[in-house]
Every structure is written in C-alpha cells, then in structure tokens.
Short mmCIF file of C-alpha atoms in Angstrom, two decimals:
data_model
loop_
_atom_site.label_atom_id
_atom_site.label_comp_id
_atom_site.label_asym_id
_atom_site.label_seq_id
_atom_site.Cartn_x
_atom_site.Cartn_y
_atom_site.Cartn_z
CA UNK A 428 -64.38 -57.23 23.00
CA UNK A 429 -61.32 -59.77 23.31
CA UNK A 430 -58.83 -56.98 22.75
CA UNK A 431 -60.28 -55.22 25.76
CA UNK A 432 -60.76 -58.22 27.52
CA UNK A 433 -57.17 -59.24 26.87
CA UNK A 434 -55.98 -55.76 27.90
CA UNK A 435 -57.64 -55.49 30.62
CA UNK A 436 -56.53 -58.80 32.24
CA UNK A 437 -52.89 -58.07 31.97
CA UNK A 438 -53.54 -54.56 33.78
CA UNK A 439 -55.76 -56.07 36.62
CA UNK A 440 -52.69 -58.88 36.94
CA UNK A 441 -50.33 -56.39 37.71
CA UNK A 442 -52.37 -54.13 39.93
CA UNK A 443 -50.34 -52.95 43.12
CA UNK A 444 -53.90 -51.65 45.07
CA UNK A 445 -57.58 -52.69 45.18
CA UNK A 446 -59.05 -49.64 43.51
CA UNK A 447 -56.52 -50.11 40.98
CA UNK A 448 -57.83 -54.19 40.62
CA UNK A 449 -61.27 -52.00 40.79
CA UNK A 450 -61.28 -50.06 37.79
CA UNK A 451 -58.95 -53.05 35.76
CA UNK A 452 -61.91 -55.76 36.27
CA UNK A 453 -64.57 -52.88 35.26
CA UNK A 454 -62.72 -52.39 32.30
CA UNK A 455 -62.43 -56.49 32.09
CA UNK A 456 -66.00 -56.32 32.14
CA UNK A 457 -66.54 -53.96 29.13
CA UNK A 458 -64.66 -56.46 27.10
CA UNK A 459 -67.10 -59.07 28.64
CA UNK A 460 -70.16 -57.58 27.74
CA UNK A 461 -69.19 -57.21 24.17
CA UNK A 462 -68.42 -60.48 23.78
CA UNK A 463 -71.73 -61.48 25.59
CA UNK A 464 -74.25 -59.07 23.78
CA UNK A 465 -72.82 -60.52 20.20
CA UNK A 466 -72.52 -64.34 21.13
CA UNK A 467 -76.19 -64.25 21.35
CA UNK A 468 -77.00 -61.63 19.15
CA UNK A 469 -75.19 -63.12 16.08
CA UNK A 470 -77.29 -66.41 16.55
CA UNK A 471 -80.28 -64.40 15.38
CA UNK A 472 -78.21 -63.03 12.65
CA UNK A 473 -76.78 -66.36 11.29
CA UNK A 474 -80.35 -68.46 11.52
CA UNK A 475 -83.67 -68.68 11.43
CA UNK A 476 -85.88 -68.96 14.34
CA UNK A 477 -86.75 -72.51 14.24
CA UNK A 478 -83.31 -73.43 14.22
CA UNK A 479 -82.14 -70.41 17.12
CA UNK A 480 -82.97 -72.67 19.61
CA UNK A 481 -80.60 -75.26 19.50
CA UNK A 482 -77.88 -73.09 18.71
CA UNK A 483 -78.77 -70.42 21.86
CA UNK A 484 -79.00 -73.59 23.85
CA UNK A 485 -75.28 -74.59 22.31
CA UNK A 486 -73.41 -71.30 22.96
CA UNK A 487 -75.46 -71.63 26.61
CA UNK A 488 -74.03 -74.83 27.31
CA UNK A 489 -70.52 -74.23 26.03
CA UNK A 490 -70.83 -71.04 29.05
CA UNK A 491 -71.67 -73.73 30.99
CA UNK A 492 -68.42 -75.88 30.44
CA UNK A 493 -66.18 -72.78 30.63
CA UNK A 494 -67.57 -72.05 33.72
CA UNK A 495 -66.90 -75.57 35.29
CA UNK A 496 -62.73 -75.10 33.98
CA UNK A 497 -62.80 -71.44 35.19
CA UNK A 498 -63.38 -71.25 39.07
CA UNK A 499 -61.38 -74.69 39.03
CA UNK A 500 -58.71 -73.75 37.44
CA UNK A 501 -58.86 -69.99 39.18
CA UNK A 502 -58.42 -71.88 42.45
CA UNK A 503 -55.64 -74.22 41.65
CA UNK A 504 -53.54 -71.25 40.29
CA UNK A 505 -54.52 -68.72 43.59
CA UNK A 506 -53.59 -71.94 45.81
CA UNK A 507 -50.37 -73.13 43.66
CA UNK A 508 -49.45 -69.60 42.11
CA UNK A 509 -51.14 -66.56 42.85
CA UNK A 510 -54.11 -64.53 42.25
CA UNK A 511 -52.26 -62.46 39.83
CA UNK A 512 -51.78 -65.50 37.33
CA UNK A 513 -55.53 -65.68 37.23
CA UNK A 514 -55.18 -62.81 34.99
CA UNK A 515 -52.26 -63.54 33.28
CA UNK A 516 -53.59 -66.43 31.86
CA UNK A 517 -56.28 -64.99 29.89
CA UNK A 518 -53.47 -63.22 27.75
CA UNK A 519 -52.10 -66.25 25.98
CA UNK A 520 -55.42 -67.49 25.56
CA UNK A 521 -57.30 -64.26 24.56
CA UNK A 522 -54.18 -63.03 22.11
CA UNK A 523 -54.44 -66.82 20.24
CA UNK A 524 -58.83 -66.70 20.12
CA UNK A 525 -57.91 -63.28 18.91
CA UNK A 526 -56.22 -64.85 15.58
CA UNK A 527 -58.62 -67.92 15.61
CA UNK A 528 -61.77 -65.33 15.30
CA UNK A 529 -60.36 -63.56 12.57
CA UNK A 530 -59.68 -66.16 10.44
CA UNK A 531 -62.71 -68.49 10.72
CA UNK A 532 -65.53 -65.99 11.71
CA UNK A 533 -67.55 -65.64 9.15
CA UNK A 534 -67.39 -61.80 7.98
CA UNK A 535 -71.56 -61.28 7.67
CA UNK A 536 -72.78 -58.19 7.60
CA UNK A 537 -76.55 -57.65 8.13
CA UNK A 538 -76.38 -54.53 6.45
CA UNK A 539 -74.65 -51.99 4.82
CA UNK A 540 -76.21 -49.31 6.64
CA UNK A 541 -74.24 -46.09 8.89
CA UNK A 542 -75.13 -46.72 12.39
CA UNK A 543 -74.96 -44.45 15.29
CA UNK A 544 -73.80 -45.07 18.66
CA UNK A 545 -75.69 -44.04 21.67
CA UNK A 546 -73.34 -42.71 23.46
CA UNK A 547 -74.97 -40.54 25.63
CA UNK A 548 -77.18 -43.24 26.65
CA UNK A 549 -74.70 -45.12 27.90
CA UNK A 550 -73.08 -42.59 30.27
CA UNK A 551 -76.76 -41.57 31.58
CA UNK A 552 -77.33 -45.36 32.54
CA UNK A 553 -74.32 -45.90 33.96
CA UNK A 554 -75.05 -42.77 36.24
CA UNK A 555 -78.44 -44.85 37.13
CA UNK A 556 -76.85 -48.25 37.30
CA UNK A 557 -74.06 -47.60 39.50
CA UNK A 558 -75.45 -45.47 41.81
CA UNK A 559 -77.97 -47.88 42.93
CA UNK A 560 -75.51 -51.12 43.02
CA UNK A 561 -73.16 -48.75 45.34
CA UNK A 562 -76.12 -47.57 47.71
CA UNK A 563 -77.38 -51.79 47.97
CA UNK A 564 -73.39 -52.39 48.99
CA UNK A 565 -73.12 -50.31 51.26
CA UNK A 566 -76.33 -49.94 52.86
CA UNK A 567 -76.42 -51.18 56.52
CA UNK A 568 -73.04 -52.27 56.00
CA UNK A 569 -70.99 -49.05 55.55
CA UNK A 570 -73.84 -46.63 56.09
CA UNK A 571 -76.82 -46.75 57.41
CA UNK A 572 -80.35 -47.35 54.97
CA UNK A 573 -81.98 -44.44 55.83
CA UNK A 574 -78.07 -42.23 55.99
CA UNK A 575 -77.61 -39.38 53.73
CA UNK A 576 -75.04 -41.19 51.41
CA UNK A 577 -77.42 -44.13 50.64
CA UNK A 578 -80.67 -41.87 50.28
CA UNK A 579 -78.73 -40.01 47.75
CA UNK A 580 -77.45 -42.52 46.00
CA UNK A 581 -80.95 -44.05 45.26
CA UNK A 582 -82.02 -40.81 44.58
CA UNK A 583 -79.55 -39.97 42.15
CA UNK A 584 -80.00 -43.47 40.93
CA UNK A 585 -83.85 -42.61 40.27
CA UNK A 586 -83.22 -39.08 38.11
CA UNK A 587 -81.23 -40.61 36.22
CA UNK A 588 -83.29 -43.42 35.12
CA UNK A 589 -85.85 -40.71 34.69
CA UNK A 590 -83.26 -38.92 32.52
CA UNK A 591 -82.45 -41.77 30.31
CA UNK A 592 -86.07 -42.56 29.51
CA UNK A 593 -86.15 -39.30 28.27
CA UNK A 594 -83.23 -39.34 26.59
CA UNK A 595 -83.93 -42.93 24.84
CA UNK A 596 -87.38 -41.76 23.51
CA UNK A 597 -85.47 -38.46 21.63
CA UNK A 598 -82.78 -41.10 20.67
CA UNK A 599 -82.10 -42.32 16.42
CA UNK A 600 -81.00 -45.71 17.66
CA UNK A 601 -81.40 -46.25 21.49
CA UNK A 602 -79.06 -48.27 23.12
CA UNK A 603 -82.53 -49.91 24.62
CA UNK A 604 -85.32 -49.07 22.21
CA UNK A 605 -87.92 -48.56 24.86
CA UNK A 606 -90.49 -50.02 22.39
CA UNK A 607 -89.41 -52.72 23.24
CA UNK A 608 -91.24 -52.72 26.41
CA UNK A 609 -94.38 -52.04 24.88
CA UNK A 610 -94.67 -56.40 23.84
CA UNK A 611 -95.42 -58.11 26.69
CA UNK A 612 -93.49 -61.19 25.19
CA UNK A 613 -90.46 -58.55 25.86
CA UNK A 614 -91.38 -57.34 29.03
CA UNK A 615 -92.00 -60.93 30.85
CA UNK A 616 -89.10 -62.69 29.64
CA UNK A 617 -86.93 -59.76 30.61
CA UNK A 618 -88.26 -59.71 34.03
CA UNK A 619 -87.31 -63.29 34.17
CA UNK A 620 -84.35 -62.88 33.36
CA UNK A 621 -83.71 -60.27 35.28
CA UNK A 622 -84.63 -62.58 38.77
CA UNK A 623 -82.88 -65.78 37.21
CA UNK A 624 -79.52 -63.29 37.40
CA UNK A 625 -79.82 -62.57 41.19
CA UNK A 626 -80.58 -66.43 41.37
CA UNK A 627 -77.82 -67.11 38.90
CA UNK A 628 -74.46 -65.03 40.19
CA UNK A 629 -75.93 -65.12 43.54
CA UNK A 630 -75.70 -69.28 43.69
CA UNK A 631 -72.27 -69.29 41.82
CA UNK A 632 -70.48 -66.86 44.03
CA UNK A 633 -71.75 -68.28 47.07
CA UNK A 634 -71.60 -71.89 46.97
CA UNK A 635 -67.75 -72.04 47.05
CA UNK A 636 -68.26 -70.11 50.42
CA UNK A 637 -70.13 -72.30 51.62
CA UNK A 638 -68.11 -75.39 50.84
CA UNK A 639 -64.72 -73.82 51.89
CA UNK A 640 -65.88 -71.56 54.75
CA UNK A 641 -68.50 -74.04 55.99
CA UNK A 642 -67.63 -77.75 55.30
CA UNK A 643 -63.77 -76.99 55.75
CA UNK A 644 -63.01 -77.15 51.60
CA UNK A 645 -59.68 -76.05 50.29
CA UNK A 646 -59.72 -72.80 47.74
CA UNK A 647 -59.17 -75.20 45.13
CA UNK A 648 -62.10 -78.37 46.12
CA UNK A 649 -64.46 -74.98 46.60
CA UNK A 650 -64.19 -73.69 43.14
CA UNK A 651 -64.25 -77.37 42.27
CA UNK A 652 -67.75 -78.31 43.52
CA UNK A 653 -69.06 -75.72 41.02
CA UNK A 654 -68.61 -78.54 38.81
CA UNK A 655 -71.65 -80.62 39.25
CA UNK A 656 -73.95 -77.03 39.34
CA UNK A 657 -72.40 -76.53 35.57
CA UNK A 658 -72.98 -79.68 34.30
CA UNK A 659 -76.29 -79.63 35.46
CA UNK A 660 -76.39 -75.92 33.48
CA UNK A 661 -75.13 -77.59 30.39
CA UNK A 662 -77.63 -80.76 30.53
CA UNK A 663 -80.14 -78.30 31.23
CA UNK A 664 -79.55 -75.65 28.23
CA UNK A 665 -78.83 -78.33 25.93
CA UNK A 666 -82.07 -80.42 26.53
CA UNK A 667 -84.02 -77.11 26.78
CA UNK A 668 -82.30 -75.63 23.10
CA UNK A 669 -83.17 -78.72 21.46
CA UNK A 670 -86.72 -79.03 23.07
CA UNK A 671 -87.43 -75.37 21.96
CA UNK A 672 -86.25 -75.92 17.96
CA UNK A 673 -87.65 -79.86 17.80
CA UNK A 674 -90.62 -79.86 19.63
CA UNK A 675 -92.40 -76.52 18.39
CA UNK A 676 -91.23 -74.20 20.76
CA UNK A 677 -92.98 -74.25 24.55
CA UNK A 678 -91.66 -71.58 25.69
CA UNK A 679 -94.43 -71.01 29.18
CA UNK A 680 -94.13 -74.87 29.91
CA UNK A 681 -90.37 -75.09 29.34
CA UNK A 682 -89.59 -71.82 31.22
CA UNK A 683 -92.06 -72.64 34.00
CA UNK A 684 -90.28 -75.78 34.43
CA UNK A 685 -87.16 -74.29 34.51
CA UNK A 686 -88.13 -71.65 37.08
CA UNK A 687 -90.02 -74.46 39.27
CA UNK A 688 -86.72 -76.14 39.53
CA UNK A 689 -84.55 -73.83 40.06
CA UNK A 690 -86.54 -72.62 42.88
CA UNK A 691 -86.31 -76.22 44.41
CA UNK A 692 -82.84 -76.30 44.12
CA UNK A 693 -82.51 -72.93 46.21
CA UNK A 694 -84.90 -74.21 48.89
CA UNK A 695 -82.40 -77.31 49.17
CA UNK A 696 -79.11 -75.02 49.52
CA UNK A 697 -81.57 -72.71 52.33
CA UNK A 698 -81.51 -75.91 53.91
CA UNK A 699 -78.56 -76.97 54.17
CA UNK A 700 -75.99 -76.60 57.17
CA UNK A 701 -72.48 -78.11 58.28
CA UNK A 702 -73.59 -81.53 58.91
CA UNK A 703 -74.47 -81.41 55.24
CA UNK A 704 -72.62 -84.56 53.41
CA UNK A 705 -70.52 -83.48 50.25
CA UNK A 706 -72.96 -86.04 48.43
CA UNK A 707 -76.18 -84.05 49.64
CA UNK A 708 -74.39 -80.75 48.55
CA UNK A 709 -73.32 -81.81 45.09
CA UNK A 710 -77.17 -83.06 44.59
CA UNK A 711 -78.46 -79.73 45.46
CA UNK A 712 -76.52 -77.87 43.05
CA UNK A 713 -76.81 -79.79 40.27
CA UNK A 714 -80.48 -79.33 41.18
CA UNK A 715 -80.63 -75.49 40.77
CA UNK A 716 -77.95 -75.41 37.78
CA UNK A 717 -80.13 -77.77 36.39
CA UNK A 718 -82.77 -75.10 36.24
CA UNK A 719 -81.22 -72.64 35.78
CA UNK A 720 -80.24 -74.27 32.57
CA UNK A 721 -83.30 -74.99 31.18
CA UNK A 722 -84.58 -71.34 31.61
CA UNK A 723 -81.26 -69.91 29.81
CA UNK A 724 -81.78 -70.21 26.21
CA UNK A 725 -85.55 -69.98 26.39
CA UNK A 726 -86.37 -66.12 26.95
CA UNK A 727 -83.47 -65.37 24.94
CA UNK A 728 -85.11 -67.45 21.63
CA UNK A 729 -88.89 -65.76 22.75
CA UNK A 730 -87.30 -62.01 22.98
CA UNK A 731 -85.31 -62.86 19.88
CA UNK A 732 -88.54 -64.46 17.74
CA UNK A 733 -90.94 -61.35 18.94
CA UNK A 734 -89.52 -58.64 18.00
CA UNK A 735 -88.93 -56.57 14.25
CA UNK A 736 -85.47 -57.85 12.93
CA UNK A 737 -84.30 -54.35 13.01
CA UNK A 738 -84.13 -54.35 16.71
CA UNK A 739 -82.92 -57.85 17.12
CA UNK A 740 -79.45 -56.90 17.95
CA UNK A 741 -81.03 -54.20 20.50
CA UNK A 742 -83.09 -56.55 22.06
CA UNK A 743 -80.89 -59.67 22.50
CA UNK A 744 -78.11 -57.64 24.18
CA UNK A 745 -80.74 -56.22 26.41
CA UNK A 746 -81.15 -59.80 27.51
CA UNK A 747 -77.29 -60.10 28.37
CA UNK A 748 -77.81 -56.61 29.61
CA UNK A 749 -80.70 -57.51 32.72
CA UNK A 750 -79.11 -60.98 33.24
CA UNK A 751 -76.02 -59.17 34.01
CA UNK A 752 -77.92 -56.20 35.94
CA UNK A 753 -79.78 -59.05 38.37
CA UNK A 754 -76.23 -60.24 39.11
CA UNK A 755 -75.02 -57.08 39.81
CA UNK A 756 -78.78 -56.24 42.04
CA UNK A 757 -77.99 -59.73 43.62
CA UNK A 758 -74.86 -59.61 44.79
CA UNK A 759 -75.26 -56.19 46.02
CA UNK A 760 -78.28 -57.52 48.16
CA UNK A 761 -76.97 -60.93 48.89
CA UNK A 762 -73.69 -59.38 50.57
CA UNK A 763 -75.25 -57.01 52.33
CA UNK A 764 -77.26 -59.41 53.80
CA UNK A 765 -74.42 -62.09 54.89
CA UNK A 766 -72.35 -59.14 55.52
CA UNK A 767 -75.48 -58.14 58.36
CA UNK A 768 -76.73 -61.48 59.17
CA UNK A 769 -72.82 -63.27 59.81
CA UNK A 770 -71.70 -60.48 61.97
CA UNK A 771 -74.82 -60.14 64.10
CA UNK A 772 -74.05 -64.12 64.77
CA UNK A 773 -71.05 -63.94 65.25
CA UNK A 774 -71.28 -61.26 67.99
CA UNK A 775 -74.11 -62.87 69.69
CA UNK A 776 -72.45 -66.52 69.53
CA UNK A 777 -69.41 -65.94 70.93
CA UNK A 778 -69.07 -66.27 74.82
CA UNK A 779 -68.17 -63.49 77.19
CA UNK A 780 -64.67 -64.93 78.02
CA UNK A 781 -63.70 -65.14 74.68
CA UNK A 782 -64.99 -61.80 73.68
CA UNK A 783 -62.54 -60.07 76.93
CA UNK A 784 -58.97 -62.25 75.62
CA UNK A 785 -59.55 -60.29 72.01
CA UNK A 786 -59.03 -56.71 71.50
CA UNK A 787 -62.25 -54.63 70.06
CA UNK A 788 -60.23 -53.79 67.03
CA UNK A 789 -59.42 -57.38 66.39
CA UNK A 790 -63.22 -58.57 67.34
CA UNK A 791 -64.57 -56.32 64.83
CA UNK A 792 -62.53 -57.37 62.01
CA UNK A 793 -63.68 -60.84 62.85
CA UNK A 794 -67.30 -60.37 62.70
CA UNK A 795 -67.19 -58.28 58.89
CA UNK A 796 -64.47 -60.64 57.51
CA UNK A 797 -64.27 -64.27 58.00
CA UNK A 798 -60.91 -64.42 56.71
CA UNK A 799 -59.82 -67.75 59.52
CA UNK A 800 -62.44 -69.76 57.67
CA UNK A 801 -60.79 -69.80 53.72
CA UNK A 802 -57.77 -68.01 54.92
CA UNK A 803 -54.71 -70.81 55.96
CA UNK A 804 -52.45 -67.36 56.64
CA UNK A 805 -55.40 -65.93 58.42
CA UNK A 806 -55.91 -68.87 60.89
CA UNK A 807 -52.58 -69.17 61.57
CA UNK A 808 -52.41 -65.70 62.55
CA UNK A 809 -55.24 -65.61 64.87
CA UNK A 810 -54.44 -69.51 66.23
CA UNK A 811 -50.95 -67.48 66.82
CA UNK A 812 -52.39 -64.68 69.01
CA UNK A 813 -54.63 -66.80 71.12
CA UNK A 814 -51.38 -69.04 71.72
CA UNK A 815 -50.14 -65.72 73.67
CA UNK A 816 -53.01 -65.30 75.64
CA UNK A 817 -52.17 -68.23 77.61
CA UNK A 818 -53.03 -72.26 78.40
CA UNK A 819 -56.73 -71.28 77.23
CA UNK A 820 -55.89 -70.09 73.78
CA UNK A 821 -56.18 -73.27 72.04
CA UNK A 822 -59.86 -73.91 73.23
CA UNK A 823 -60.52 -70.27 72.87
CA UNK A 824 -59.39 -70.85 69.10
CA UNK A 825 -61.59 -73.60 68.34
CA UNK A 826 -64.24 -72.37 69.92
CA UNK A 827 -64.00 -69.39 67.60
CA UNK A 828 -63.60 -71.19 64.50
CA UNK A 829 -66.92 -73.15 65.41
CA UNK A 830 -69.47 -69.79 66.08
CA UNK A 831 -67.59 -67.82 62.85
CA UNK A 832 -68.97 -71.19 61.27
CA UNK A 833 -72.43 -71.33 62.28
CA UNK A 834 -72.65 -67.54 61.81
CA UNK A 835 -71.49 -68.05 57.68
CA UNK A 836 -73.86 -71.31 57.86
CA UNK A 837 -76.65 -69.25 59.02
CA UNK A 838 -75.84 -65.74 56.92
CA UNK A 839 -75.58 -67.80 54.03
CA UNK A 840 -79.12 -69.95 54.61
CA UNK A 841 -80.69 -66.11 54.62
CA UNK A 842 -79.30 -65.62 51.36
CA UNK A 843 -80.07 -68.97 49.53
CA UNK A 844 -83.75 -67.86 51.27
CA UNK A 845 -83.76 -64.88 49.97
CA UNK A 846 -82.57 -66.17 46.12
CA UNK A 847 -85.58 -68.47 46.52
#
C-alpha cells in the first residue's frame, strides 16, 4: 500500500494534464485504501476486544493529527511552491515509513492458510461504484437528471450491483461476505458509517471554501482552520476509544452521542454566513469534528466484536470501504448541489448593467467556477478586464466579488443543510 502510494504520488506530481492527475490520484487512492483497510484491520488481529477500543480510538486520533499537518502544510507548499510539491513530498516520506515498517512491524501472521483473491469482485463493483459517483457529478451540472447519459449511468450502476450480489454469493472468499449483512449489529453500524462519510469528507472539503472563498482567507489560513475541526476529531476518538475499552463498551449511548453532535455542529456551519467572526467559525467546527470523533472508533470496535474471527479482516475493511463510499456519494451530491445552487445566485444577483459590460462566454465561466474568490491570478485577471471597460470597472468589480460571495455563502449553507 505505501509502495503504491509512494508511486503514485511521484506520477500525479509530474502530471502535464488533468486526466493524467485523474488516473495518478486513483491510483494514489489504491495505495490509500490498503493502508486504510489494514490499519484497522490489524487492531483486531493484534488484541482482544476489550482492549480494541482504545487502540481503534488511537490509530483514529493519530488520522486526526495527520489530517490537521496535511491540508496545512498542502496549502503553504501550493501558496509558497506549487501544487506539484504536494506530491513530491510524500516520496521522501513514504520511501523512509517504507524502511521504518519493515523493520519494526511485527511479522504476525493469523494463519498459515492459501487465500484467494476476489478479483472478479472487485472489477464488478467498481463497474457499480463508479458509474453511480459519475452520474451524481454530473447530473444537472453537465447533463441533465433525467438525460440519457445519467439514466444510464444509474442504470448500469444498478446491474451491476445486481451482478456482484450474485457473484459474491458463488464467491470462496468474497471481497464483502454478504453474510455479513445478515447481523443487524453489521448492518446498522455500516449504515452509520456510511452517512458519517458524506458528513465527514463533505465538512473537510468544504470548510476551507468557505473560509477562503467566503471570509476572504488565504489558501494557506483556509487549510489552516481545519485545525481546530481535527483536534476536536482527535479529543473526540480518543475520549470515545478509551470510554468504549474502560467503561464496558456503550456502544448505542456513545454513538448516539456522537451522531447528536455532529449533527449540531452541521446545523451551526448551515448557519453561518460572511458576517460570521473567525472565533464563531472555529467553534463550529470543532463542534462537528468533535462528533464526528466520538462516532469513529465506535462502529468500527461493534462490527469488529460481532462478527466470526474468520471474517474479521472482511468486515473491518468493509468499514473503511462505506466510510470511503459516503465520501465519494457526498461529494458527488454536495458539488452538484453548490455547483447548481452558486450559479443560479450568481446569475440572479448580479445587476443588469453588469451582466451587458461582460461577454456571455466570460459570464458563464463565472457562475460554474468561482475562481476570483481563492484565485489571486484569477482576480487580477478579471479586476484587469473590467479596468478596460471604462471609469465604471472598478465598482463593477467589487460589486462582482460581493454577489459571487453571497452566491458561495448561500450554495454552501444548502450543502452544510443537506450534510445535516
């Protein structure tokens, strides 16, 4: 998982074209989801369940701190450097964790036993994965919902999850045993799961946004203010893993808490707009990483402790695997929807005089892209062209800046809405 990891990064730094940066970061994300589905998976391996808990909530917390560095440090570089650096970095640092894991990794085996690979049931749902995630992108926003591309899309989306049922149930060893789904333990906690990943990826990716395309925040303060929402992850997963291995294991009041939170925090970020304070922000994030946290080692430790230990390895990556899947659903949705909701704003916002000094072309590409809000190149650019229209450009300018504004504000409210 490293290796490909590693690989990967160097490949995606060098791209020359977006589809090329395309297939690189899906690649990246094979690597990823190795690592993922063992991190957890070995916890179950190396201890027993009282003491999973504490550990899960560990190796959930340490994600946590990682993920504070990361979009900091990402930022810093793309302001500083470039974007391509973001990449290049993981090589040093992959190629040396490389060498540490090999020596000091313990080398436990569970068994001694030939496995077989299910292969076949990973190409089949792939083909009803990515269908699906492709028709949520680009429906209303490249196509319409009810256009031949997306209806077949879904529908090729929905054979093929047919298919791999079938498939799974004629399967040795399943990538997803589907009797699995047949304990409700299972079948809950995955669920949950599933919706605290379109929460999850859906708050992390958009708060930066918000903060750089909203309050006015550099590339580098955006990725920044992810700070408090992590350390309210890692307080969260921490208190939660040692709750679940000290104080007998409540898994419905813990994750019920967790979930109640969370949701609070989400109604606080709906709420907010750009007279928000920094200070009110911060407190709202923390908020929702702070339940967020709390719900993150607890369904993995209740899938992990209800199922036969043959499966365990099977079941805990199929956590990883719907936690990663409701990002995926989330994003899809949640850009579609800002994608909708900020360019029906912005068209309706902006005033008829302004609308006649900018070519169609150019008023188009405005309303799908805010690039002038997190773009310094991009707003000098358009500040540029209105300077050629004439005395009025500089008002005209402003005046843009402020609807593009309220349209993000309000495209993003719909999605924190929508996450809650």
């Amino acid at each position: 998982g490293l290796a490909i990891f590693v690989l990967a990064s160097l490949l995606a730094g060098l791209s020359n074209t977006m589809t090329q940066l395309i297939v690189f970061r899906g690649i990246q994300g094979i690597g990823g989801g190795v690592m993922m589905a063992n991190a957890f998976t070995v916890i179950g391996d190396l201890f027993p369940p009282a003491e999973r808990g504490k550990y899960q909530g560990l190796i959930s917390g340490v994600f946590g701190v990682s993920s504070i560095i990361g979009p900091t440090l990402g930022g810093f570089i793309t302001d500083s450097m470039s974007w391509h650096w973001v990449f290049f970095l993981n090589i040093p640092l992959g190629g040396l964790l490389i060498l540490l894991f090999g020596f000091f990794f313990p080398n436990f085996r569970p068994d001694d036993l030939k496995h077989h690979v299910d292969y076949p049931g990973v190409f089949i749902l792939l083909l009803a994965v990515v269908p699906a995630m492709l028709a949520l992108s680009w429906g209303g926003v490249e196509y319409g919902w009810t256009s031949a591309p997306i209806i077949s899309l879904f529908a090729l989306s929905i054979a093929m999850t047919a298919f791999f049922i079938i498939v799974e149930n004629r399967t040795q060893e399943p990538i997803i045993p589907l009797s699995l789904f047949k304990n409700r333990i299972v079948v809950i906690a995955e669920v949950v799961i599933f919706l605290t990943g379109i929460g999850m990826f859906g708050a992390i990716i958009f708060i930066p946004l918000f903060f750089q395309g909203v309050l006015g925040a550099t590339a580098t303060t955006s990725g920044s203010f992810l700070t408090p929402m992590m350390l309210g992850i890692v307080a969260g997963s921490f208190i939660s893993g040692q709750l679940l291995s000290r104080a007998g294991g409540h898994y419905r009041l813990q994750g019920a808490v967790g979930i109640a939170v969370m949701a609070l925090g989400m109604a606080l970020l709906h709420g907010m707009s750009a007279g928000t304070s920094y200070a009110s922000a911060v407190t709202n994030i923390i908020i929702a990483g702070f339940g967020l946290g709390i719900t993150m080692p607890v369904y993995v430790i209740a899938v992990q402790n209800a199922v036969p230990y043959n499966v365990l390895g099977a079941a805990t990556a199929s956590t990883a695997f719907f936690r990663s899947l409701g990002g995926s659903v989330g994003l899809a949705i949640f850009g579609s929807v800002m994608n909708n909701r900020f360019a029906a704003e912005f068209t309706n916002g902006l005033p008829a005089t302004i609308k006649a000094l900018i070519p169609p072309e150019r008023l188009d590409a405005l309303a799908h892209n805010p690039q002038a809000l997190v773009s310094t190149q991009a707003e000098t650019q358009l500040r540029n062209f209105l300077g050629e229209t004439g005395p009025q450009g500089a008002a005209a300018f402003a005046e843009i800046l402020k609807v593009l504004r309220q349209a993000l504000n309000s495209a993003l409210a719909q999605v924190f809405l929508i996450a809650l």
